[in-house]
mmCIF file of C-alpha atoms and ligand atoms in Angstrom:
data_model
loop_
_atom_site.group_PDB
_atom_site.id
_atom_site.type_symbol
_atom_site.label_atom_id
_atom_site.label_comp_id
_atom_site.label_asym_id
_atom_site.label_seq_id
_atom_site.Cartn_x
_atom_site.Cartn_y
_atom_site.Cartn_z
ATOM 1 C CA MET W 21 -22.551 18.100 -31.626
ATOM 2 C CA LYS W 22 -20.764 16.639 -28.619
ATOM 3 C CA PRO W 23 -17.449 15.051 -29.574
ATOM 4 C CA SER W 24 -16.315 11.749 -28.046
ATOM 5 C CA PHE W 25 -14.214 13.111 -25.219
ATOM 6 C CA LEU W 26 -12.735 9.679 -24.622
ATOM 7 C CA GLU W 27 -11.332 9.775 -28.163
ATOM 8 C CA LEU W 28 -9.776 13.129 -27.335
ATOM 9 C CA ALA W 29 -8.150 11.791 -24.164
ATOM 10 C CA THR W 30 -4.564 10.568 -24.397
ATOM 11 C CA LYS W 31 -4.054 6.954 -25.439
ATOM 12 C CA GLY W 32 -2.902 5.848 -22.012
ATOM 13 C CA VAL W 33 -5.978 7.333 -20.366
ATOM 14 C CA GLN W 34 -8.326 5.716 -22.920
ATOM 15 C CA GLN W 35 -7.105 2.306 -21.797
ATOM 16 C CA LEU W 36 -7.584 2.937 -18.068
ATOM 17 C CA THR W 37 -10.453 1.392 -16.133
ATOM 18 C CA PRO W 38 -11.630 3.624 -13.296
ATOM 19 C CA TYR W 39 -10.766 2.448 -9.776
ATOM 20 C CA GLN W 40 -13.823 0.808 -8.202
ATOM 21 C CA PRO W 41 -14.249 2.245 -4.732
ATOM 22 C CA GLY W 42 -16.091 0.236 -2.095
ATOM 23 C CA LYS W 43 -19.558 1.297 -1.069
ATOM 24 C CA PRO W 44 -19.519 3.901 1.738
ATOM 25 C CA VAL W 45 -20.224 2.294 5.112
ATOM 26 C CA GLU W 46 -23.168 4.626 5.793
ATOM 27 C CA ALA W 47 -24.879 3.695 2.526
ATOM 28 C CA LEU W 48 -24.401 -0.015 3.195
ATOM 29 C CA GLU W 49 -25.790 0.243 6.711
ATOM 30 C CA ARG W 50 -28.844 2.126 5.489
ATOM 31 C CA GLU W 51 -29.466 -0.565 2.868
ATOM 32 C CA LEU W 52 -29.132 -3.402 5.382
ATOM 33 C CA GLY W 53 -30.902 -1.532 8.167
ATOM 34 C CA ILE W 54 -27.987 -2.125 10.549
ATOM 35 C CA SER W 55 -25.597 0.170 12.390
ATOM 36 C CA ASN W 56 -22.843 -2.190 13.478
ATOM 37 C CA SER W 57 -21.053 -3.139 10.265
ATOM 38 C CA ILE W 58 -17.317 -3.715 10.393
ATOM 39 C CA LYS W 59 -14.890 -2.706 7.657
ATOM 40 C CA LEU W 60 -11.899 -4.973 7.155
ATOM 41 C CA ALA W 61 -11.382 -3.959 3.548
ATOM 42 C CA SER W 62 -8.740 -1.264 3.179
ATOM 43 C CA ASN W 63 -5.926 -2.121 5.569
ATOM 44 C CA GLU W 64 -6.612 0.778 7.902
ATOM 45 C CA ASN W 65 -5.477 0.693 11.524
ATOM 46 C CA PRO W 66 -8.534 -0.348 13.585
ATOM 47 C CA LEU W 67 -7.190 1.464 16.685
ATOM 48 C CA GLY W 68 -7.694 4.826 15.033
ATOM 49 C CA ALA W 69 -5.283 7.736 14.992
ATOM 50 C CA SER W 70 -2.971 8.676 17.837
ATOM 51 C CA PRO W 71 -4.603 11.038 20.376
ATOM 52 C CA LEU W 72 -1.595 13.320 19.811
ATOM 53 C CA ALA W 73 -2.522 13.578 16.117
ATOM 54 C CA LEU W 74 -6.133 14.433 16.914
ATOM 55 C CA LYS W 75 -5.022 17.132 19.329
ATOM 56 C CA ALA W 76 -2.583 18.609 16.827
ATOM 57 C CA MET W 77 -5.274 18.784 14.165
ATOM 58 C CA THR W 78 -7.696 20.514 16.489
ATOM 59 C CA LYS W 79 -5.037 23.103 17.194
ATOM 60 C CA ALA W 80 -4.227 23.501 13.487
ATOM 61 C CA LEU W 81 -7.880 24.236 12.696
ATOM 62 C CA SER W 82 -7.583 27.813 13.937
ATOM 63 C CA SER W 83 -5.164 28.651 11.116
ATOM 64 C CA ILE W 84 -6.858 26.567 8.428
ATOM 65 C CA HIS W 85 -7.558 29.695 6.328
ATOM 66 C CA TYR W 86 -3.831 29.865 5.559
ATOM 67 C CA TYR W 87 -2.206 27.769 2.867
ATOM 68 C CA PRO W 88 -0.136 24.932 4.303
ATOM 69 C CA ASP W 89 3.648 25.089 4.454
ATOM 70 C CA GLY W 90 4.318 24.135 0.848
ATOM 71 C CA GLY W 91 7.769 22.858 1.697
ATOM 72 C CA GLY W 92 6.553 20.829 4.672
ATOM 73 C CA PHE W 93 9.585 22.113 6.559
ATOM 74 C CA VAL W 94 8.877 20.747 10.034
ATOM 75 C CA LEU W 95 7.599 17.361 8.864
ATOM 76 C CA SER W 96 10.438 16.844 6.362
ATOM 77 C CA ASN W 97 13.019 17.649 9.006
ATOM 78 C CA LYS W 98 11.383 15.364 11.511
ATOM 79 C CA LEU W 99 11.289 12.515 9.000
ATOM 80 C CA ALA W 100 14.906 13.174 8.058
ATOM 81 C CA GLU W 101 15.863 12.934 11.714
ATOM 82 C CA LYS W 102 13.894 9.710 12.175
ATOM 83 C CA HIS W 103 15.709 8.087 9.265
ATOM 84 C CA GLN W 104 19.075 9.792 9.867
ATOM 85 C CA LEU W 105 18.964 11.470 6.479
ATOM 86 C CA ASP W 106 19.291 15.014 5.240
ATOM 87 C CA ALA W 107 15.964 16.827 4.752
ATOM 88 C CA SER W 108 16.918 17.285 1.087
ATOM 89 C CA SER W 109 16.260 13.527 0.697
ATOM 90 C CA ILE W 110 12.578 13.833 1.623
ATOM 91 C CA THR W 111 9.627 14.433 -0.699
ATOM 92 C CA LEU W 112 6.161 14.741 0.831
ATOM 93 C CA GLY W 113 3.146 13.358 -0.972
ATOM 94 C CA ASN W 114 -0.642 13.539 -0.774
ATOM 95 C CA GLY W 115 -0.517 9.916 0.343
ATOM 96 C CA SER W 116 2.342 7.813 -0.931
ATOM 97 C CA ASN W 117 0.201 7.168 -4.019
ATOM 98 C CA ASP W 118 0.956 10.765 -4.933
ATOM 99 C CA ILE W 119 4.678 9.947 -4.852
ATOM 100 C CA LEU W 120 4.164 6.906 -7.088
ATOM 101 C CA GLU W 121 2.512 9.194 -9.599
ATOM 102 C CA LEU W 122 5.211 11.868 -9.322
ATOM 103 C CA VAL W 123 7.867 9.291 -10.137
ATOM 104 C CA THR W 124 6.056 8.136 -13.273
ATOM 105 C CA ARG W 125 5.390 11.704 -14.443
ATOM 106 C CA ALA W 126 9.035 12.613 -13.935
ATOM 107 C CA PHE W 127 10.612 9.566 -15.596
ATOM 108 C CA LEU W 128 8.177 7.882 -17.990
ATOM 109 C CA THR W 129 6.926 8.776 -21.472
ATOM 110 C CA PRO W 130 5.009 6.600 -23.981
ATOM 111 C CA GLN W 131 8.446 5.461 -25.211
ATOM 112 C CA HIS W 132 9.329 4.003 -21.801
ATOM 113 C CA SER W 133 8.378 1.006 -19.707
ATOM 114 C CA ALA W 134 8.032 0.188 -16.017
ATOM 115 C CA VAL W 135 8.466 -3.238 -14.454
ATOM 116 C CA PHE W 136 6.445 -4.722 -11.603
ATOM 117 C CA SER W 137 5.215 -8.126 -10.492
ATOM 118 C CA GLN W 138 1.949 -9.862 -11.131
ATOM 119 C CA TYR W 139 -0.407 -9.454 -8.130
ATOM 120 C CA SER W 140 1.310 -6.278 -6.989
ATOM 121 C CA PHE W 141 -0.286 -3.031 -5.841
ATOM 122 C CA ALA W 142 -3.137 -1.848 -8.121
ATOM 123 C CA VAL W 143 -1.853 1.715 -8.291
ATOM 124 C CA TYR W 144 1.290 0.798 -10.285
ATOM 125 C CA PRO W 145 -0.550 -0.075 -13.522
ATOM 126 C CA ILE W 146 -2.755 3.017 -13.166
ATOM 127 C CA VAL W 147 0.072 5.540 -12.823
ATOM 128 C CA VAL W 148 2.144 3.867 -15.539
ATOM 129 C CA GLN W 149 -0.729 3.754 -18.003
ATOM 130 C CA ALA W 150 -1.858 7.288 -17.228
ATOM 131 C CA VAL W 151 1.375 8.607 -18.751
ATOM 132 C CA GLY W 152 1.062 6.232 -21.714
ATOM 133 C CA ALA W 153 4.065 4.098 -20.771
ATOM 134 C CA THR W 154 4.219 0.305 -21.069
ATOM 135 C CA ALA W 155 3.866 -2.016 -18.077
ATOM 136 C CA ASN W 156 6.209 -5.015 -18.213
ATOM 137 C CA ILE W 157 4.615 -7.446 -15.792
ATOM 138 C CA ALA W 158 6.833 -10.112 -14.230
ATOM 139 C CA LYS W 159 5.408 -13.517 -13.435
ATOM 140 C CA ALA W 160 4.975 -14.022 -9.704
ATOM 141 C CA PHE W 161 5.986 -17.220 -7.924
ATOM 142 C CA PRO W 162 3.337 -19.910 -8.533
ATOM 143 C CA GLU W 163 0.676 -20.700 -5.959
ATOM 144 C CA SER W 164 2.529 -23.968 -5.309
ATOM 145 C CA HIS W 165 5.738 -22.151 -4.273
ATOM 146 C CA GLU W 166 6.865 -23.618 -0.955
ATOM 147 C CA SER W 167 7.618 -20.387 0.940
ATOM 148 C CA MET W 168 6.248 -17.365 -0.976
ATOM 149 C CA PRO W 169 3.208 -18.336 -3.085
ATOM 150 C CA LEU W 170 2.228 -15.514 -5.507
ATOM 151 C CA GLY W 171 5.183 -13.454 -4.195
ATOM 152 C CA HIS W 172 7.603 -11.324 -6.215
ATOM 153 C CA ASP W 173 10.128 -13.448 -8.163
ATOM 154 C CA PRO W 174 13.407 -11.476 -8.358
ATOM 155 C CA ASP W 175 14.635 -13.305 -11.483
ATOM 156 C CA ALA W 176 11.327 -12.759 -13.253
ATOM 157 C CA LEU W 177 11.484 -9.047 -12.374
ATOM 158 C CA LEU W 178 15.012 -8.766 -13.799
ATOM 159 C CA SER W 179 14.003 -10.590 -16.981
ATOM 160 C CA GLN W 180 11.274 -7.985 -17.644
ATOM 161 C CA ILE W 181 13.750 -5.114 -17.745
ATOM 162 C CA ASP W 182 14.418 -3.931 -21.284
ATOM 163 C CA GLU W 183 16.203 -0.974 -22.864
ATOM 164 C CA LYS W 184 13.058 1.154 -22.450
ATOM 165 C CA THR W 185 12.706 0.504 -18.724
ATOM 166 C CA ARG W 186 13.012 3.529 -16.461
ATOM 167 C CA ILE W 187 11.251 2.386 -13.274
ATOM 168 C CA ILE W 188 10.823 -0.850 -11.325
ATOM 169 C CA PHE W 189 8.213 -0.999 -8.551
ATOM 170 C CA ILE W 190 8.667 -3.374 -5.622
ATOM 171 C CA ALA W 191 6.178 -3.473 -2.749
ATOM 172 C CA ASN W 192 7.602 -5.049 0.399
ATOM 173 C CA PRO W 193 5.514 -6.527 1.850
ATOM 174 C CA ASN W 194 3.276 -6.581 -1.172
ATOM 175 C CA ASN W 195 -0.420 -5.734 -1.196
ATOM 176 C CA PRO W 196 -2.717 -7.703 -1.742
ATOM 177 C CA THR W 197 -0.611 -10.830 -1.210
ATOM 178 C CA GLY W 198 1.251 -9.855 1.996
ATOM 179 C CA THR W 199 4.348 -11.631 0.646
ATOM 180 C CA TRP W 200 7.872 -10.231 1.004
ATOM 181 C CA LEU W 201 11.526 -10.539 0.069
ATOM 182 C CA ASP W 202 14.188 -10.569 2.796
ATOM 183 C CA PRO W 203 16.747 -7.736 2.876
ATOM 184 C CA ALA W 204 19.592 -9.848 1.440
ATOM 185 C CA THR W 205 17.466 -10.910 -1.536
ATOM 186 C CA LEU W 206 16.329 -7.329 -2.135
ATOM 187 C CA GLU W 207 19.875 -6.010 -1.957
ATOM 188 C CA ASN W 208 21.045 -8.633 -4.409
ATOM 189 C CA LEU W 209 18.163 -7.720 -6.725
ATOM 190 C CA PHE W 210 19.031 -4.018 -6.569
ATOM 191 C CA SER W 211 22.680 -4.801 -7.346
ATOM 192 C CA ASN W 212 21.545 -6.378 -10.610
ATOM 193 C CA ILE W 213 19.536 -3.356 -11.754
ATOM 194 C CA ALA W 214 21.276 -0.681 -13.833
ATOM 195 C CA SER W 215 21.665 2.566 -11.902
ATOM 196 C CA SER W 216 19.819 4.407 -14.700
ATOM 197 C CA ILE W 217 16.606 2.635 -13.645
ATOM 198 C CA ILE W 218 14.666 4.125 -10.730
ATOM 199 C CA ILE W 219 13.898 1.477 -8.104
ATOM 200 C CA VAL W 220 10.728 2.349 -6.192
ATOM 201 C CA LEU W 221 10.681 0.356 -2.959
ATOM 202 C CA ASP W 222 7.187 0.725 -1.519
ATOM 203 C CA LEU W 223 7.308 0.193 2.256
ATOM 204 C CA ALA W 224 3.694 1.055 3.115
ATOM 205 C CA TYR W 225 3.520 -1.760 5.705
ATOM 206 C CA THR W 226 7.131 -1.881 6.833
ATOM 207 C CA GLU W 227 6.338 -1.237 10.520
ATOM 208 C CA TYR W 228 4.392 -4.500 10.625
ATOM 209 C CA MET W 229 7.345 -6.560 9.397
ATOM 210 C CA ASP W 230 9.517 -8.614 11.745
ATOM 211 C CA GLU W 231 12.457 -6.523 12.859
ATOM 212 C CA LYS W 232 15.047 -8.640 11.072
ATOM 213 C CA LEU W 233 13.200 -8.044 7.781
ATOM 214 C CA GLN W 234 13.271 -4.245 8.052
ATOM 215 C CA PRO W 235 15.498 -2.849 5.317
ATOM 216 C CA PRO W 236 18.485 -0.627 6.214
ATOM 217 C CA ILE W 237 17.102 2.399 4.382
ATOM 218 C CA LYS W 238 19.926 4.850 5.033
ATOM 219 C CA LEU W 239 22.591 2.348 4.004
ATOM 220 C CA TRP W 240 20.717 1.385 0.838
ATOM 221 C CA LEU W 241 20.149 4.991 -0.175
ATOM 222 C CA GLU W 242 23.925 5.484 0.052
ATOM 223 C CA LYS W 243 24.632 2.324 -1.892
ATOM 224 C CA PHE W 244 21.911 2.731 -4.550
ATOM 225 C CA PRO W 245 21.586 6.342 -5.776
ATOM 226 C CA ASN W 246 18.683 5.209 -8.017
ATOM 227 C CA LEU W 247 16.578 4.043 -5.042
ATOM 228 C CA VAL W 248 13.323 5.766 -4.037
ATOM 229 C CA VAL W 249 11.800 4.446 -0.801
ATOM 230 C CA THR W 250 8.168 5.329 -0.142
ATOM 231 C CA GLN W 251 6.376 5.231 3.191
ATOM 232 C CA THR W 252 2.966 6.340 4.374
ATOM 233 C CA PHE W 253 1.008 7.609 7.360
ATOM 234 C CA SER W 254 -2.076 5.734 6.099
ATOM 235 C CA LYS W 255 -1.390 2.349 7.611
ATOM 236 C CA VAL W 256 0.168 1.890 11.056
ATOM 237 C CA TYR W 257 -0.032 5.663 11.741
ATOM 238 C CA ALA W 258 -3.771 5.470 11.064
ATOM 239 C CA LEU W 259 -4.122 8.701 9.073
ATOM 240 C CA ALA W 260 -5.491 7.240 5.805
ATOM 241 C CA GLY W 261 -8.243 9.833 5.514
ATOM 242 C CA LEU W 262 -5.768 12.712 5.612
ATOM 243 C CA ARG W 263 -3.648 11.545 2.666
ATOM 244 C CA ILE W 264 -0.023 11.917 3.630
ATOM 245 C CA GLY W 265 3.062 9.918 2.691
ATOM 246 C CA TYR W 266 6.653 10.510 1.685
ATOM 247 C CA ALA W 267 9.642 9.416 -0.306
ATOM 248 C CA MET W 268 13.279 9.113 0.678
ATOM 249 C CA SER W 269 15.823 9.274 -2.104
ATOM 250 C CA ASN W 270 19.021 10.739 -3.412
ATOM 251 C CA PRO W 271 18.597 14.556 -3.108
ATOM 252 C CA GLU W 272 18.910 14.847 -6.887
ATOM 253 C CA ILE W 273 15.850 12.635 -7.363
ATOM 254 C CA ALA W 274 14.021 14.437 -4.532
ATOM 255 C CA ASP W 275 14.681 17.706 -6.365
ATOM 256 C CA ILE W 276 13.109 16.258 -9.514
ATOM 257 C CA LEU W 277 10.042 14.979 -7.645
ATOM 258 C CA ASN W 278 9.682 18.347 -5.946
ATOM 259 C CA ARG W 279 9.641 20.040 -9.340
ATOM 260 C CA VAL W 280 6.741 17.873 -10.516
ATOM 261 C CA ARG W 281 4.583 18.016 -7.411
ATOM 262 C CA GLN W 282 1.969 20.677 -6.850
ATOM 263 C CA PRO W 283 3.163 23.410 -4.481
ATOM 264 C CA PHE W 284 0.588 22.567 -1.796
ATOM 265 C CA ASN W 285 0.133 18.835 -2.314
ATOM 266 C CA THR W 286 0.046 18.021 1.414
ATOM 267 C CA ASN W 287 -2.551 19.810 3.511
ATOM 268 C CA ALA W 288 -2.074 21.605 6.819
ATOM 269 C CA LEU W 289 -4.069 19.163 8.973
ATOM 270 C CA ALA W 290 -2.205 16.211 7.499
ATOM 271 C CA GLN W 291 1.159 17.807 8.180
ATOM 272 C CA ALA W 292 0.190 18.664 11.765
ATOM 273 C CA ALA W 293 -1.154 15.171 12.441
ATOM 274 C CA ALA W 294 1.850 13.452 10.871
ATOM 275 C CA ILE W 295 4.302 15.523 12.914
ATOM 276 C CA ALA W 296 2.448 14.675 16.128
ATOM 277 C CA SER W 297 2.111 10.982 15.212
ATOM 278 C CA LEU W 298 5.867 10.666 14.948
ATOM 279 C CA ASP W 299 6.019 11.442 18.682
ATOM 280 C CA ASP W 300 3.704 8.574 19.587
ATOM 281 C CA ASP W 301 5.880 5.470 19.312
ATOM 282 C CA GLU W 302 3.687 3.788 21.865
ATOM 283 C CA HIS W 303 0.690 3.914 19.531
ATOM 284 C CA VAL W 304 2.746 2.244 16.804
ATOM 285 C CA ILE W 305 4.001 -0.446 19.172
ATOM 286 C CA LYS W 306 0.477 -1.114 20.424
ATOM 287 C CA SER W 307 -0.883 -1.285 16.863
ATOM 288 C CA VAL W 308 1.833 -3.688 15.730
ATOM 289 C CA ALA W 309 1.305 -5.911 18.779
ATOM 290 C CA MET W 310 -2.441 -6.040 18.231
ATOM 291 C CA ASN W 311 -1.850 -6.899 14.581
ATOM 292 C CA LYS W 312 0.445 -9.749 15.537
ATOM 293 C CA THR W 313 -2.118 -11.273 17.895
ATOM 294 C CA GLY W 314 -4.900 -10.792 15.351
ATOM 295 C CA LYS W 315 -2.818 -12.365 12.607
ATOM 296 C CA ALA W 316 -2.204 -15.486 14.685
ATOM 297 C CA PHE W 317 -5.896 -15.687 15.597
ATOM 298 C CA LEU W 318 -7.082 -15.417 11.993
ATOM 299 C CA GLN W 319 -4.438 -17.770 10.599
ATOM 300 C CA ASN W 320 -5.323 -20.333 13.225
ATOM 301 C CA ALA W 321 -9.026 -20.019 12.424
ATOM 302 C CA PHE W 322 -8.359 -20.358 8.677
ATOM 303 C CA SER W 323 -6.284 -23.482 9.281
ATOM 304 C CA GLN W 324 -9.076 -25.007 11.349
ATOM 305 C CA MET W 325 -11.484 -24.283 8.505
ATOM 306 C CA GLN W 326 -8.984 -25.799 6.051
ATOM 307 C CA LEU W 327 -8.711 -22.540 4.169
ATOM 308 C CA LYS W 328 -5.345 -21.811 2.579
ATOM 309 C CA PHE W 329 -3.886 -18.356 3.073
ATOM 310 C CA LEU W 330 -0.804 -16.556 1.841
ATOM 311 C CA PRO W 331 2.057 -15.743 4.222
ATOM 312 C CA THR W 332 1.861 -12.084 5.249
ATOM 313 C CA MET W 333 3.992 -9.383 6.844
ATOM 314 C CA GLY W 334 1.246 -6.776 6.496
ATOM 315 C CA ASN W 335 -1.891 -5.923 8.474
ATOM 316 C CA PHE W 336 -3.992 -8.079 6.167
ATOM 317 C CA ILE W 337 -4.269 -11.693 5.003
ATOM 318 C CA ALA W 338 -5.153 -13.015 1.562
ATOM 319 C CA VAL W 339 -7.206 -16.163 2.097
ATOM 320 C CA ASN W 340 -8.269 -18.658 -0.557
ATOM 321 C CA VAL W 341 -12.007 -19.235 -0.121
ATOM 322 C CA ALA W 342 -12.622 -21.508 -3.108
ATOM 323 C CA ARG W 343 -13.398 -24.390 -0.738
ATOM 324 C CA GLY W 344 -16.792 -26.001 -0.465
ATOM 325 C CA GLY W 345 -18.340 -25.058 -3.780
ATOM 326 C CA LEU W 346 -18.907 -21.406 -2.925
ATOM 327 C CA GLY W 347 -16.625 -20.793 -5.852
ATOM 328 C CA ASP W 348 -15.085 -17.423 -6.070
ATOM 329 C CA GLY W 349 -14.370 -14.699 -3.591
ATOM 330 C CA LEU W 350 -17.046 -12.392 -4.971
ATOM 331 C CA VAL W 351 -19.853 -14.727 -3.907
ATOM 332 C CA LEU W 352 -18.517 -14.975 -0.386
ATOM 333 C CA TYR W 353 -17.814 -11.237 -0.317
ATOM 334 C CA GLN W 354 -21.502 -10.581 -1.040
ATOM 335 C CA LYS W 355 -22.601 -13.043 1.644
ATOM 336 C CA LEU W 356 -20.358 -11.386 4.235
ATOM 337 C CA LEU W 357 -21.507 -7.953 3.116
ATOM 338 C CA ALA W 358 -25.123 -8.933 3.711
ATOM 339 C CA GLN W 359 -24.103 -9.599 7.341
ATOM 340 C CA GLY W 360 -22.402 -6.227 7.669
ATOM 341 C CA VAL W 361 -18.862 -7.580 7.338
ATOM 342 C CA ILE W 362 -16.967 -5.703 4.644
ATOM 343 C CA VAL W 363 -13.848 -7.360 3.230
ATOM 344 C CA ARG W 364 -11.985 -6.960 -0.058
ATOM 345 C CA PRO W 365 -12.550 -9.189 -3.082
ATOM 346 C CA VAL W 366 -9.391 -9.257 -5.192
ATOM 347 C CA ALA W 367 -10.703 -10.415 -8.567
ATOM 348 C CA ASN W 368 -9.385 -7.115 -9.953
ATOM 349 C CA TYR W 369 -5.917 -8.405 -9.001
ATOM 350 C CA ALA W 370 -6.617 -11.625 -10.957
ATOM 351 C CA MET W 371 -7.010 -13.536 -7.682
ATOM 352 C CA PRO W 372 -10.721 -14.460 -7.944
ATOM 353 C CA GLU W 373 -10.522 -17.270 -5.390
ATOM 354 C CA TYR W 374 -9.173 -14.970 -2.690
ATOM 355 C CA LEU W 375 -10.479 -12.411 -0.263
ATOM 356 C CA ARG W 376 -8.168 -9.924 1.415
ATOM 357 C CA ILE W 377 -8.997 -9.453 5.077
ATOM 358 C CA THR W 378 -7.641 -6.526 7.049
ATOM 359 C CA ILE W 379 -6.646 -7.668 10.528
ATOM 360 C CA GLY W 380 -8.981 -5.877 12.936
ATOM 361 C CA THR W 381 -9.466 -5.616 16.662
ATOM 362 C CA HIS W 382 -10.008 -8.914 18.455
ATOM 363 C CA GLN W 383 -13.721 -8.301 18.555
ATOM 364 C CA GLN W 384 -13.852 -7.566 14.821
ATOM 365 C CA ASN W 385 -11.753 -10.634 13.988
ATOM 366 C CA GLU W 386 -14.051 -12.855 16.040
ATOM 367 C CA ARG W 387 -17.151 -11.471 14.372
ATOM 368 C CA PHE W 388 -15.573 -11.957 10.948
ATOM 369 C CA ILE W 389 -14.676 -15.596 11.632
ATOM 370 C CA LYS W 390 -18.093 -16.342 13.119
ATOM 371 C CA THR W 391 -19.804 -14.817 10.080
ATOM 372 C CA LEU W 392 -17.439 -16.606 7.700
ATOM 373 C CA LYS W 393 -18.338 -19.962 9.301
ATOM 374 C CA GLN W 394 -22.041 -19.183 8.912
ATOM 375 C CA CYS W 395 -21.458 -18.404 5.222
ATOM 376 C CA PHE W 396 -19.859 -21.801 4.717
ATOM 377 C CA ASP W 397 -22.586 -23.734 6.575
HETATM 378 C C1 PLP Q 8 -1.959 1.327 1.198
HETATM 379 C C2 PLP Q 8 -0.770 1.277 0.320
HETATM 380 C C3 PLP Q 8 -0.047 2.425 0.034
HETATM 381 C C4 PLP Q 8 -0.379 3.712 0.729
HETATM 382 O O1 PLP Q 8 -1.099 4.553 -0.025
HETATM 383 P P1 PLP Q 8 -1.351 6.030 0.529
HETATM 384 O O2 PLP Q 8 -1.533 6.795 -0.723
HETATM 385 O O3 PLP Q 8 -0.128 6.445 1.271
HETATM 386 O O4 PLP Q 8 -2.557 5.959 1.385
HETATM 387 C C5 PLP Q 8 1.063 2.343 -0.767
HETATM 388 N N1 PLP Q 8 1.463 1.170 -1.263
HETATM 389 C C6 PLP Q 8 0.823 0.030 -0.992
HETATM 390 C C7 PLP Q 8 1.344 -1.242 -1.515
HETATM 391 C C8 PLP Q 8 -0.323 0.065 -0.208
HETATM 392 O O5 PLP Q 8 -0.994 -1.066 0.037
#
């Protein structure tokens, strides 16, 4: 007789709910009988990857029968140079999600806890629960907060730390809210966290932040030996499909993460593309500029429609669509979907009145707003 495999799974895993992926674009288009849908759902860079990255991958194809460089020598050194660090501070990941998981596997057991804010990145609860540890969730600022509605509240985060806490996750800016803490506030927060607690500062969208909000990573790594900074090639570098990200930390922590990771966790094409992307500053600058224009366009349109939205430093905007009796975001999401406009409902983040919109090209943003208006009519 077949046993209940779920009962055999570890306790943490039993309590997990599987991540709900969006429907593939091709399947949606077939269903709707259209071919021009737009996807503004996963915070990808609408400009696509750098031509240098595409070229590097094409070249790397001829040696694809070899295993990748397990140590990621060239990429690690290039990243170290970019951030003025030693290469021993770098850990490469199969996306930065991989790093988040490595940190939990290295530092958490069912006897430990991790702290993060309400409405923060959905991967934190998954990786914490997968190792059977406890999630201590800090209350976010209320929706009525004058400057950072639903943002991370530093005092609330500190109050969730207990004697079992080994990790605190902070996304800056945060996804799905787009909210942020300024460098002085973050530094003050870090100063109040015991050095035996690993601080994971998730900077997936940092390139999109105003310059004065960019954290001094090198300085902080020197000041806070318990700090792990994660970054990714999935967002502004437009390589989401390749899965490549990295951590910067004290070499001692990097050594620990490198013990836990699989020997070939980052693939050869991803390494080649990432290396080449780092040479294309222009593509980053262009992407950030387009995002800035698109953000202003969308925020202006939302204001005209009397829709409230959260402040954002990312390439996405969380907009409250509860206006006009349409009720929750899911209803509007379905209506937009039927018109070939794919956005992200965030009910799974306990924000049922919101939709998260990735800022697209101007053409995509215009189509989204036009369709949104039709949905409200
Ligand atoms: C998109 C995102 C990441 C990046 O994930 P990858 O695994 O690198 O693609 C990390 N953190 C946050 C908050 C994100 O939104």
